[in-house]
């Protein structure tokens, strides 16, 4: 089972990313649960979302306390208590940052991959919403679900023009991720 914690700020598409990933996994014939936790529920406040993916039915209904992967939507959240909390020994962090994943990983003592998702989102979407960029990067380092299924879900969830731009953003994230696991 893959257990993924998404951590970001309100308005960055944290909940959407978890939801899109879960829907793509279901299309693949897997079992998935995706759910958010908003906390203060204000734009700019810390938002968490979770996705579990497995080949078998998932009976766990709790938050993810020991994730395999933590996707951090804003590098300023590296100091947040839950940025690295509970990360499995084999796990890694996917970070939205233009900084070296090697340097960040050495500082944290963890495996880190990064992509400058905000820059890509601003360039392609004209908005600082890095969700689909990070989904592309996540897919590149995990192969968790086929990229084509994420594209299909994006096409179902967004109007055609917005979907096309988000697919471009996802592909750019896939191509731009840095770091090795």
Coordinates of C-alpha atoms in Angstrom, one line a residue:
X1 CA 0.0 0.0 0.0
X2 CA 1.2 3.5 -0.8
X3 CA 0.4 6.1 1.8
X4 CA 0.9 9.7 0.7
X5 CA 0.6 12.9 2.8
X6 CA 0.2 16.1 0.9
X7 CA 1.1 19.3 2.8
X8 CA 0.6 22.8 1.4
X9 CA -1.2 26.1 1.8
X10 CA -4.8 26.8 1.0
X11 CA -5.3 27.7 -2.6
X12 CA -2.3 25.6 -3.9
X13 CA -4.5 22.6 -5.0
X14 CA -3.5 20.2 -2.2
X15 CA -6.9 18.6 -1.9
X16 CA -7.3 18.5 -5.7
X17 CA -4.0 16.7 -6.1
X18 CA -4.9 14.0 -3.6
X19 CA -8.3 13.6 -5.2
X20 CA -7.0 13.4 -8.8
X21 CA -4.4 10.8 -7.8
X22 CA -7.0 8.6 -6.0
X23 CA -9.4 8.8 -9.0
X24 CA -6.6 7.8 -11.4
X25 CA -5.7 4.8 -9.1
X26 CA -9.4 3.7 -9.2
X27 CA -9.4 3.9 -13.0
X28 CA -6.4 1.6 -12.9
X29 CA -8.4 -1.0 -11.0
X30 CA -6.8 -0.2 -7.6
X31 CA -8.4 0.7 -4.3
X32 CA -7.9 4.3 -3.1
X33 CA -9.0 6.6 -0.4
X34 CA -8.3 10.4 -0.7
X35 CA -9.4 12.9 2.0
X36 CA -8.5 16.4 3.2
X37 CA -7.9 18.0 6.5
X38 CA -8.3 21.8 6.4
X39 CA -7.5 23.0 9.9
X40 CA -8.3 26.7 9.9
X41 CA -9.8 26.4 6.4
X42 CA -8.6 29.8 5.2
X43 CA -6.8 30.7 2.0
X44 CA -3.1 30.6 2.8
X45 CA -3.6 28.4 5.9
X46 CA -1.9 25.0 6.2
X47 CA -3.9 22.2 4.4
X48 CA -3.2 18.5 4.5
X49 CA -4.7 15.8 2.3
X50 CA -4.1 12.1 2.2
X51 CA -4.2 9.3 -0.4
X52 CA -3.9 5.6 0.2
X53 CA -3.6 3.3 -2.8
X54 CA -3.5 -0.5 -2.7
X55 CA -4.3 -3.5 -4.8
X56 CA -6.7 -4.7 -2.2
X57 CA -9.6 -3.1 -0.3
X58 CA -8.5 -0.5 2.2
X59 CA -10.1 -0.8 5.6
X60 CA -8.0 1.9 7.4
X61 CA -10.0 5.1 7.8
X62 CA -7.6 7.3 9.7
X63 CA -5.1 10.0 8.8
X64 CA -1.8 8.8 7.5
X65 CA 0.7 9.0 10.3
X66 CA 3.5 7.0 8.7
X67 CA 3.6 8.0 5.1
X68 CA 5.7 6.5 2.3
X69 CA 5.8 9.8 0.5
X70 CA 5.2 13.4 1.7
X71 CA 4.5 15.9 -1.0
X72 CA 5.2 19.4 0.2
X73 CA 3.6 22.2 -1.9
X74 CA 5.6 25.1 -0.4
X75 CA 9.2 24.9 0.7
X76 CA 8.5 27.3 3.6
X77 CA 6.6 24.3 5.2
X78 CA 9.8 22.4 5.7
X79 CA 9.8 23.8 9.2
X80 CA 6.2 22.7 9.8
X81 CA 6.0 19.9 12.4
X82 CA 4.3 17.6 10.0
X83 CA 6.7 18.2 7.1
X84 CA 8.7 15.1 7.9
X85 CA 6.9 13.5 10.8
X86 CA 6.4 9.7 10.5
X87 CA 8.1 9.4 7.2
X88 CA 8.9 5.7 6.6
X89 CA 12.5 4.7 6.4
X90 CA 12.2 3.8 2.7
X91 CA 10.1 7.0 2.1
X92 CA 10.9 10.3 0.5
X93 CA 9.8 13.9 0.2
X94 CA 8.8 15.5 -3.0
X95 CA 9.3 19.2 -2.5
X96 CA 8.1 22.2 -4.5
X97 CA 11.4 24.1 -4.6
X98 CA 14.1 25.5 -6.8
X99 CA 16.8 24.5 -4.3
X100 CA 19.0 21.5 -4.7
X101 CA 17.3 18.3 -3.5
X102 CA 20.7 16.9 -2.5
X103 CA 21.4 19.9 -0.2
X104 CA 17.9 19.7 1.4
X105 CA 18.1 16.0 1.8
X106 CA 21.5 16.2 3.4
X107 CA 20.2 18.9 5.8
X108 CA 17.2 16.8 6.7
X109 CA 18.8 13.4 6.6
X110 CA 16.1 12.2 4.2
X111 CA 15.6 11.3 0.6
X112 CA 14.3 14.4 -1.3
X113 CA 13.3 15.0 -4.9
X114 CA 12.3 18.5 -6.0
X115 CA 10.7 20.3 -8.8
X116 CA 10.1 24.1 -9.2
X117 CA 6.4 23.5 -9.5
X118 CA 5.3 27.1 -8.8
X119 CA 7.5 28.4 -11.6
X120 CA 6.1 25.9 -14.0
X121 CA 2.5 26.6 -12.9
X122 CA 3.0 30.3 -13.3
X123 CA 4.5 29.9 -16.7
X124 CA 1.8 27.5 -18.0
X125 CA -1.3 28.2 -15.9
X126 CA -0.6 31.8 -15.1
X127 CA -1.5 30.9 -11.5
X128 CA 0.6 29.7 -8.5
X129 CA -1.3 26.4 -8.2
X130 CA 1.4 23.6 -8.4
X131 CA -0.9 20.6 -7.9
X132 CA -0.8 19.0 -11.4
X133 CA 2.9 19.8 -11.7
X134 CA 3.6 17.9 -8.5
X135 CA 1.4 15.0 -9.7
X136 CA 3.6 14.7 -12.8
X137 CA 6.8 14.8 -10.7
X138 CA 5.3 12.2 -8.2
X139 CA 4.5 10.0 -11.1
X140 CA 8.0 10.3 -12.5
X141 CA 9.6 9.1 -9.3
X142 CA 7.1 6.4 -8.3
X143 CA 5.2 5.3 -11.4
X144 CA 2.3 5.0 -9.0
X145 CA -0.4 5.2 -11.7
X146 CA 0.0 5.5 -15.5
X147 CA 0.4 9.1 -16.5
X148 CA -2.4 8.6 -19.1
X149 CA -4.9 7.9 -16.4
X150 CA -4.0 11.1 -14.5
X151 CA -4.5 12.9 -17.8
X152 CA -7.9 11.2 -18.3
X153 CA -9.0 12.2 -14.8
X154 CA -7.9 15.8 -15.3
X155 CA -9.9 15.8 -18.6
X156 CA -13.0 14.7 -16.7
X157 CA -12.6 17.1 -13.8
X158 CA -11.8 20.4 -15.6
X159 CA -13.2 22.3 -18.6
X160 CA -11.3 21.4 -21.8
X161 CA -9.0 24.5 -22.0
X162 CA -8.1 24.3 -18.3
X163 CA -7.6 20.5 -18.6
X164 CA -5.2 21.0 -21.5
X165 CA -3.1 23.5 -19.6
X166 CA -3.0 21.2 -16.5
X167 CA -2.0 18.2 -18.6
X168 CA 0.9 20.4 -20.0
X169 CA 1.8 21.4 -16.4
X170 CA 1.7 17.8 -15.3
X171 CA 4.0 16.7 -18.2
X172 CA 6.4 19.6 -17.4
X173 CA 6.6 18.4 -13.8
X174 CA 7.2 14.9 -14.9
X175 CA 10.2 16.1 -17.1
X176 CA 11.5 18.6 -14.5
X177 CA 11.8 16.6 -11.3
X178 CA 15.3 16.6 -9.8
X179 CA 16.9 14.1 -7.4
X180 CA 17.4 10.4 -7.3
X181 CA 16.0 7.8 -4.9

